[in-house]
Amino acid sequence: MRVSLSLILITILALVISFAKAYDPSPLQDFCVATDDIKIGGAVFVNGKFCKDPKQAKAEDFFFSGLNKAGNTNNDVKSNVTTVNVDQIPGLNTMGISLVRIDYAPYGQNPPHTHPRATEILVLIEGTLYVGFVSSNQDNNRLFAKVLHPGDVFVFPIGQIHFQVNIGKTPAVAFAGLSSQNAGVITIANTVFGSNPPINPEVLAQAFQLDVNVVKDLEAKFKN
């Protein structure tokens, strides 16, 4: 069935509007390049960052190089996330967007986690991924999951626990956009079992219906 040009344009416009209404506050100026140097003339504190005088902005403030390079997946989860947010591109400050590249070794995963400040839209470039998110208690914790192939896209709503797993025998690569200049990440296992100081094992044993010795073992594994 042929899709009309007007329908495509409406879809693109809807996506643009949705990102324009991102979680981060909309900017009221052309740009507000972040700086750590508060001595720079005209510096103003905006949304967690100082902004340097716009007249001192340069092309490098809006540039990042290196997403063509694979990340090191030699770790426990066999994946690597290369983040491009306001810390890497100061010009993203107040723009409400950021980007990541995710590399997965065979059978590697980006373990269950949340982004407290952003919705994520992921496109798979290479390999095969099993991805999904779990809705809130209010929605009975439903699992929304798909197997992705190159060119497929999946969306993870803001705040929802989600994951990606490489189910293939070859490396996988994905890129994802996030609707925040600094989306944040809370990896569930690390956060619960690796908190500093540790959560009382009795509390976690009851919460997860586990033997307390199992909890202690997990806390030892995830200890910072």
PDB file of C-alpha atoms in Angstrom:
ATOM      1  CA  MET A   1       0.000   0.000   0.000  1.00  0.00           C
ATOM      2  CA  ARG A   2       1.429   3.359  -1.013  1.00  0.00           C
ATOM      3  CA  VAL A   3       1.960   5.846   1.778  1.00  0.00           C
ATOM      4  CA  SER A   4       1.101   9.421   0.846  1.00  0.00           C
ATOM      5  CA  LEU A   5       3.687  12.199   1.109  1.00  0.00           C
ATOM      6  CA  SER A   6       1.343  14.203   3.336  1.00  0.00           C
ATOM      7  CA  LEU A   7       1.117  11.315   5.819  1.00  0.00           C
ATOM      8  CA  ILE A   8       4.912  11.059   5.942  1.00  0.00           C
ATOM      9  CA  LEU A   9       5.220  14.803   6.537  1.00  0.00           C
ATOM     10  CA  ILE A  10       2.602  14.681   9.309  1.00  0.00           C
ATOM     11  CA  THR A  11       4.478  11.817  10.981  1.00  0.00           C
ATOM     12  CA  ILE A  12       7.792  13.685  10.822  1.00  0.00           C
ATOM     13  CA  LEU A  13       6.129  16.835  12.161  1.00  0.00           C
ATOM     14  CA  ALA A  14       4.637  14.875  15.066  1.00  0.00           C
ATOM     15  CA  LEU A  15       8.084  13.493  15.948  1.00  0.00           C
ATOM     16  CA  VAL A  16       9.622  16.961  15.815  1.00  0.00           C
ATOM     17  CA  ILE A  17       6.889  18.403  18.031  1.00  0.00           C
ATOM     18  CA  SER A  18       7.234  15.548  20.521  1.00  0.00           C
ATOM     19  CA  PHE A  19      10.965  16.194  20.882  1.00  0.00           C
ATOM     20  CA  ALA A  20      10.359  19.948  21.042  1.00  0.00           C
ATOM     21  CA  LYS A  21       8.229  19.200  24.102  1.00  0.00           C
ATOM     22  CA  ALA A  22      11.018  17.109  25.638  1.00  0.00           C
ATOM     23  CA  TYR A  23      11.370  16.679  29.361  1.00  0.00           C
ATOM     24  CA  ASP A  24      14.100  19.314  29.622  1.00  0.00           C
ATOM     25  CA  PRO A  25      12.931  22.963  29.642  1.00  0.00           C
ATOM     26  CA  SER A  26      12.834  24.552  26.202  1.00  0.00           C
ATOM     27  CA  PRO A  27      15.596  27.115  25.534  1.00  0.00           C
ATOM     28  CA  LEU A  28      14.755  30.789  25.245  1.00  0.00           C
ATOM     29  CA  GLN A  29      17.891  31.664  23.288  1.00  0.00           C
ATOM     30  CA  ASP A  30      19.768  30.343  20.244  1.00  0.00           C
ATOM     31  CA  PHE A  31      22.190  28.393  22.433  1.00  0.00           C
ATOM     32  CA  CYS A  32      23.648  28.349  25.916  1.00  0.00           C
ATOM     33  CA  VAL A  33      27.028  26.615  25.735  1.00  0.00           C
ATOM     34  CA  ALA A  34      27.877  24.975  29.062  1.00  0.00           C
ATOM     35  CA  THR A  35      31.112  25.882  30.824  1.00  0.00           C
ATOM     36  CA  ASP A  36      32.803  24.948  34.095  1.00  0.00           C
ATOM     37  CA  ASP A  37      34.574  28.297  34.197  1.00  0.00           C
ATOM     38  CA  ILE A  38      32.267  30.676  36.075  1.00  0.00           C
ATOM     39  CA  LYS A  39      34.800  33.473  35.605  1.00  0.00           C
ATOM     40  CA  ILE A  40      33.939  33.767  31.927  1.00  0.00           C
ATOM     41  CA  GLY A  41      32.278  37.087  31.303  1.00  0.00           C
ATOM     42  CA  GLY A  42      28.523  36.928  31.033  1.00  0.00           C
ATOM     43  CA  ALA A  43      28.258  33.418  32.507  1.00  0.00           C
ATOM     44  CA  VAL A  44      24.707  32.585  33.583  1.00  0.00           C
ATOM     45  CA  PHE A  45      23.590  29.531  35.589  1.00  0.00           C
ATOM     46  CA  VAL A  46      20.945  27.681  33.536  1.00  0.00           C
ATOM     47  CA  ASN A  47      19.511  24.201  34.185  1.00  0.00           C
ATOM     48  CA  GLY A  48      22.455  22.873  36.167  1.00  0.00           C
ATOM     49  CA  LYS A  49      25.173  24.423  34.020  1.00  0.00           C
ATOM     50  CA  PHE A  50      26.884  27.775  33.669  1.00  0.00           C
ATOM     51  CA  CYS A  51      26.631  29.232  30.166  1.00  0.00           C
ATOM     52  CA  LYS A  52      29.439  31.204  28.639  1.00  0.00           C
ATOM     53  CA  ASP A  53      29.017  34.417  26.728  1.00  0.00           C
ATOM     54  CA  PRO A  54      27.412  33.478  23.378  1.00  0.00           C
ATOM     55  CA  LYS A  55      29.993  35.634  21.603  1.00  0.00           C
ATOM     56  CA  GLN A  56      32.674  33.223  22.822  1.00  0.00           C
ATOM     57  CA  ALA A  57      30.946  30.129  21.407  1.00  0.00           C
ATOM     58  CA  LYS A  58      32.789  28.231  18.675  1.00  0.00           C
ATOM     59  CA  ALA A  59      32.106  25.297  16.358  1.00  0.00           C
ATOM     60  CA  GLU A  60      33.926  22.889  18.690  1.00  0.00           C
ATOM     61  CA  ASP A  61      31.240  23.528  21.327  1.00  0.00           C
ATOM     62  CA  PHE A  62      28.750  21.698  19.081  1.00  0.00           C
ATOM     63  CA  PHE A  63      31.021  18.895  17.867  1.00  0.00           C
ATOM     64  CA  PHE A  64      31.980  15.367  18.909  1.00  0.00           C
ATOM     65  CA  SER A  65      34.077  12.806  17.050  1.00  0.00           C
ATOM     66  CA  GLY A  66      34.410   9.086  17.641  1.00  0.00           C
ATOM     67  CA  LEU A  67      31.028   7.363  17.300  1.00  0.00           C
ATOM     68  CA  ASN A  68      32.469   5.393  14.388  1.00  0.00           C
ATOM     69  CA  LYS A  69      34.645   3.491  16.887  1.00  0.00           C
ATOM     70  CA  ALA A  70      33.388   0.386  18.686  1.00  0.00           C
ATOM     71  CA  GLY A  71      33.311   0.519  22.483  1.00  0.00           C
ATOM     72  CA  ASN A  72      35.146  -1.980  24.675  1.00  0.00           C
ATOM     73  CA  THR A  73      32.771  -4.850  25.497  1.00  0.00           C
ATOM     74  CA  ASN A  74      35.277  -6.790  27.586  1.00  0.00           C
ATOM     75  CA  ASN A  75      33.296  -6.560  30.836  1.00  0.00           C
ATOM     76  CA  ASP A  76      30.773  -8.511  32.899  1.00  0.00           C
ATOM     77  CA  VAL A  77      27.755  -7.565  30.766  1.00  0.00           C
ATOM     78  CA  LYS A  78      29.605  -7.719  27.418  1.00  0.00           C
ATOM     79  CA  SER A  79      28.377  -4.326  26.253  1.00  0.00           C
ATOM     80  CA  ASN A  80      29.547  -0.721  26.115  1.00  0.00           C
ATOM     81  CA  VAL A  81      27.611   2.532  26.016  1.00  0.00           C
ATOM     82  CA  THR A  82      29.336   5.541  24.448  1.00  0.00           C
ATOM     83  CA  THR A  83      27.449   8.594  25.666  1.00  0.00           C
ATOM     84  CA  VAL A  84      27.231  11.912  23.854  1.00  0.00           C
ATOM     85  CA  ASN A  85      25.448  14.313  26.188  1.00  0.00           C
ATOM     86  CA  VAL A  86      26.055  17.815  27.512  1.00  0.00           C
ATOM     87  CA  ASP A  87      29.289  16.666  29.156  1.00  0.00           C
ATOM     88  CA  GLN A  88      30.725  15.747  25.749  1.00  0.00           C
ATOM     89  CA  ILE A  89      29.056  18.501  23.678  1.00  0.00           C
ATOM     90  CA  PRO A  90      28.654  21.681  25.764  1.00  0.00           C
ATOM     91  CA  GLY A  91      26.406  23.146  23.070  1.00  0.00           C
ATOM     92  CA  LEU A  92      23.701  20.602  23.953  1.00  0.00           C
ATOM     93  CA  ASN A  93      22.982  22.546  27.138  1.00  0.00           C
ATOM     94  CA  THR A  94      19.238  23.425  27.280  1.00  0.00           C
ATOM     95  CA  MET A  95      18.592  21.597  23.972  1.00  0.00           C
ATOM     96  CA  GLY A  96      16.793  18.604  25.518  1.00  0.00           C
ATOM     97  CA  ILE A  97      18.495  15.884  23.473  1.00  0.00           C
ATOM     98  CA  SER A  98      21.472  13.509  23.636  1.00  0.00           C
ATOM     99  CA  LEU A  99      22.778  10.413  21.891  1.00  0.00           C
ATOM    100  CA  VAL A 100      24.437   7.086  22.674  1.00  0.00           C
ATOM    101  CA  ARG A 101      26.160   4.340  20.738  1.00  0.00           C
ATOM    102  CA  ILE A 102      25.761   0.859  22.212  1.00  0.00           C
ATOM    103  CA  ASP A 103      28.064  -2.022  21.303  1.00  0.00           C
ATOM    104  CA  TYR A 104      27.191  -5.601  22.255  1.00  0.00           C
ATOM    105  CA  ALA A 105      29.498  -8.602  22.121  1.00  0.00           C
ATOM    106  CA  PRO A 106      27.800 -11.871  21.134  1.00  0.00           C
ATOM    107  CA  TYR A 107      25.209 -12.632  23.833  1.00  0.00           C
ATOM    108  CA  GLY A 108      26.052  -9.367  25.583  1.00  0.00           C
ATOM    109  CA  GLN A 109      23.380  -7.176  27.124  1.00  0.00           C
ATOM    110  CA  ASN A 110      22.547  -3.686  28.258  1.00  0.00           C
ATOM    111  CA  PRO A 111      21.035  -4.880  31.564  1.00  0.00           C
ATOM    112  CA  PRO A 112      17.685  -3.668  32.970  1.00  0.00           C
ATOM    113  CA  HIS A 113      17.883   0.060  33.711  1.00  0.00           C
ATOM    114  CA  THR A 114      15.889   3.286  33.559  1.00  0.00           C
ATOM    115  CA  HIS A 115      16.484   6.830  32.369  1.00  0.00           C
ATOM    116  CA  PRO A 116      14.806   9.106  34.929  1.00  0.00           C
ATOM    117  CA  ARG A 117      14.769  12.133  32.634  1.00  0.00           C
ATOM    118  CA  ALA A 118      14.296  10.833  29.098  1.00  0.00           C
ATOM    119  CA  THR A 119      12.411   8.742  26.599  1.00  0.00           C
ATOM    120  CA  GLU A 120      14.753   6.698  24.398  1.00  0.00           C
ATOM    121  CA  ILE A 121      14.391   5.820  20.715  1.00  0.00           C
ATOM    122  CA  LEU A 122      16.802   3.105  19.527  1.00  0.00           C
ATOM    123  CA  VAL A 123      17.722   2.040  16.003  1.00  0.00           C
ATOM    124  CA  LEU A 124      19.641  -1.182  15.376  1.00  0.00           C
ATOM    125  CA  ILE A 125      22.484  -0.923  12.863  1.00  0.00           C
ATOM    126  CA  GLU A 126      24.098  -4.364  13.036  1.00  0.00           C
ATOM    127  CA  GLY A 127      23.194  -7.731  14.574  1.00  0.00           C
ATOM    128  CA  THR A 128      20.050  -9.011  16.265  1.00  0.00           C
ATOM    129  CA  LEU A 129      18.694  -7.714  19.565  1.00  0.00           C
ATOM    130  CA  TYR A 130      15.944  -8.817  21.917  1.00  0.00           C
ATOM    131  CA  VAL A 131      14.674  -5.620  23.544  1.00  0.00           C
ATOM    132  CA  GLY A 132      11.851  -4.598  25.816  1.00  0.00           C
ATOM    133  CA  PHE A 133      10.475  -2.534  28.661  1.00  0.00           C
ATOM    134  CA  VAL A 134       8.141  -3.235  31.575  1.00  0.00           C
ATOM    135  CA  SER A 135       5.259  -0.894  32.346  1.00  0.00           C
ATOM    136  CA  SER A 136       4.493   0.437  35.816  1.00  0.00           C
ATOM    137  CA  ASN A 137       2.628  -1.275  38.654  1.00  0.00           C
ATOM    138  CA  GLN A 138      -0.414   0.771  37.642  1.00  0.00           C
ATOM    139  CA  ASP A 139      -0.366  -1.056  34.289  1.00  0.00           C
ATOM    140  CA  ASN A 140       0.247  -4.481  35.888  1.00  0.00           C
ATOM    141  CA  ASN A 141       3.942  -4.576  34.915  1.00  0.00           C
ATOM    142  CA  ARG A 142       3.313  -5.664  31.345  1.00  0.00           C
ATOM    143  CA  LEU A 143       6.330  -6.633  29.213  1.00  0.00           C
ATOM    144  CA  PHE A 144       6.588  -5.021  25.760  1.00  0.00           C
ATOM    145  CA  ALA A 145       9.323  -6.826  23.825  1.00  0.00           C
ATOM    146  CA  LYS A 146      10.493  -7.391  20.246  1.00  0.00           C
ATOM    147  CA  VAL A 147      13.356  -8.968  18.331  1.00  0.00           C
ATOM    148  CA  LEU A 148      15.078  -6.273  16.281  1.00  0.00           C
ATOM    149  CA  HIS A 149      16.971  -6.596  13.017  1.00  0.00           C
ATOM    150  CA  PRO A 150      19.087  -3.929  11.262  1.00  0.00           C
ATOM    151  CA  GLY A 151      16.960  -0.882  10.492  1.00  0.00           C
ATOM    152  CA  ASP A 152      14.348  -1.663  13.169  1.00  0.00           C
ATOM    153  CA  VAL A 153      13.427   0.991  15.728  1.00  0.00           C
ATOM    154  CA  PHE A 154      12.072   0.635  19.273  1.00  0.00           C
ATOM    155  CA  VAL A 155      10.992   3.222  21.844  1.00  0.00           C
ATOM    156  CA  PHE A 156      11.497   2.996  25.622  1.00  0.00           C
ATOM    157  CA  PRO A 157       9.163   5.418  27.461  1.00  0.00           C
ATOM    158  CA  ILE A 158      10.633   7.726  30.083  1.00  0.00           C
ATOM    159  CA  GLY A 159      11.250   6.126  33.460  1.00  0.00           C
ATOM    160  CA  GLN A 160      10.347   2.567  32.384  1.00  0.00           C
ATOM    161  CA  ILE A 161      12.730  -0.304  33.163  1.00  0.00           C
ATOM    162  CA  HIS A 162      14.128  -1.572  29.851  1.00  0.00           C
ATOM    163  CA  PHE A 163      16.882  -3.767  28.420  1.00  0.00           C
ATOM    164  CA  GLN A 164      18.597  -4.980  25.247  1.00  0.00           C
ATOM    165  CA  VAL A 165      20.213  -8.392  24.687  1.00  0.00           C
ATOM    166  CA  ASN A 166      22.310  -9.505  21.728  1.00  0.00           C
ATOM    167  CA  ILE A 167      20.828 -12.883  20.824  1.00  0.00           C
ATOM    168  CA  GLY A 168      23.142 -13.396  17.853  1.00  0.00           C
ATOM    169  CA  LYS A 169      26.546 -14.999  17.428  1.00  0.00           C
ATOM    170  CA  THR A 170      28.070 -11.778  16.044  1.00  0.00           C
ATOM    171  CA  PRO A 171      28.558  -8.299  17.551  1.00  0.00           C
ATOM    172  CA  ALA A 172      25.641  -5.862  17.452  1.00  0.00           C
ATOM    173  CA  VAL A 173      25.594  -2.068  17.221  1.00  0.00           C
ATOM    174  CA  ALA A 174      22.748   0.334  17.992  1.00  0.00           C
ATOM    175  CA  PHE A 175      22.340   4.097  18.246  1.00  0.00           C
ATOM    176  CA  ALA A 176      19.771   5.757  20.487  1.00  0.00           C
ATOM    177  CA  GLY A 177      18.454   9.280  20.919  1.00  0.00           C
ATOM    178  CA  LEU A 178      17.255  10.521  24.306  1.00  0.00           C
ATOM    179  CA  SER A 179      14.947  13.422  25.059  1.00  0.00           C
ATOM    180  CA  SER A 180      17.258  15.043  27.608  1.00  0.00           C
ATOM    181  CA  GLN A 181      20.673  16.682  27.513  1.00  0.00           C
ATOM    182  CA  ASN A 182      21.524  14.498  30.533  1.00  0.00           C
ATOM    183  CA  ALA A 183      19.128  11.553  30.671  1.00  0.00           C
ATOM    184  CA  GLY A 184      20.745   9.828  33.649  1.00  0.00           C
ATOM    185  CA  VAL A 185      20.814   6.068  34.093  1.00  0.00           C
ATOM    186  CA  ILE A 186      19.834   3.784  36.972  1.00  0.00           C
ATOM    187  CA  THR A 187      20.990   0.202  36.431  1.00  0.00           C
ATOM    188  CA  ILE A 188      18.640  -1.868  38.582  1.00  0.00           C
ATOM    189  CA  ALA A 189      20.978  -4.599  39.862  1.00  0.00           C
ATOM    190  CA  ASN A 190      23.861  -2.210  40.564  1.00  0.00           C
ATOM    191  CA  THR A 191      21.589   0.261  42.313  1.00  0.00           C
ATOM    192  CA  VAL A 192      19.784  -2.265  44.535  1.00  0.00           C
ATOM    193  CA  PHE A 193      22.638  -4.613  45.379  1.00  0.00           C
ATOM    194  CA  GLY A 194      25.534  -2.187  45.028  1.00  0.00           C
ATOM    195  CA  SER A 195      24.322   0.832  46.997  1.00  0.00           C
ATOM    196  CA  ASN A 196      26.779   2.683  49.222  1.00  0.00           C
ATOM    197  CA  PRO A 197      26.345   1.955  52.088  1.00  0.00           C
ATOM    198  CA  PRO A 198      24.593  -1.377  51.389  1.00  0.00           C
ATOM    199  CA  ILE A 199      20.860  -1.793  51.955  1.00  0.00           C
ATOM    200  CA  ASN A 200      20.119  -4.071  54.903  1.00  0.00           C
ATOM    201  CA  PRO A 201      20.133  -7.651  53.465  1.00  0.00           C
ATOM    202  CA  GLU A 202      17.026  -8.518  55.476  1.00  0.00           C
ATOM    203  CA  VAL A 203      15.127  -5.784  53.651  1.00  0.00           C
ATOM    204  CA  LEU A 204      16.163  -7.028  50.213  1.00  0.00           C
ATOM    205  CA  ALA A 205      15.606 -10.668  51.174  1.00  0.00           C
ATOM    206  CA  GLN A 206      11.972  -9.898  51.989  1.00  0.00           C
ATOM    207  CA  ALA A 207      11.501  -7.643  48.963  1.00  0.00           C
ATOM    208  CA  PHE A 208      12.882 -10.164  46.461  1.00  0.00           C
ATOM    209  CA  GLN A 209      11.733 -13.281  48.316  1.00  0.00           C
ATOM    210  CA  LEU A 210      15.320 -14.557  48.541  1.00  0.00           C
ATOM    211  CA  ASP A 211      17.374 -16.204  51.230  1.00  0.00           C
ATOM    212  CA  VAL A 212      19.350 -13.547  53.100  1.00  0.00           C
ATOM    213  CA  ASN A 213      22.614 -15.332  52.265  1.00  0.00           C
ATOM    214  CA  VAL A 214      21.825 -15.038  48.559  1.00  0.00           C
ATOM    215  CA  VAL A 215      21.329 -11.293  49.042  1.00  0.00           C
ATOM    216  CA  LYS A 216      24.635 -10.992  50.874  1.00  0.00           C
ATOM    217  CA  ASP A 217      26.343 -12.820  48.024  1.00  0.00           C
ATOM    218  CA  LEU A 218      24.777 -10.469  45.470  1.00  0.00           C
ATOM    219  CA  GLU A 219      25.785  -7.414  47.496  1.00  0.00           C
ATOM    220  CA  ALA A 220      29.346  -8.712  47.569  1.00  0.00           C
ATOM    221  CA  LYS A 221      29.346  -9.116  43.783  1.00  0.00           C
ATOM    222  CA  PHE A 222      27.996  -5.611  43.137  1.00  0.00           C
ATOM    223  CA  LYS A 223      29.947  -3.851  45.891  1.00  0.00           C
ATOM    224  CA  ASN A 224      31.400  -0.544  44.663  1.00  0.00           C
TER     225      ASN A 224
END
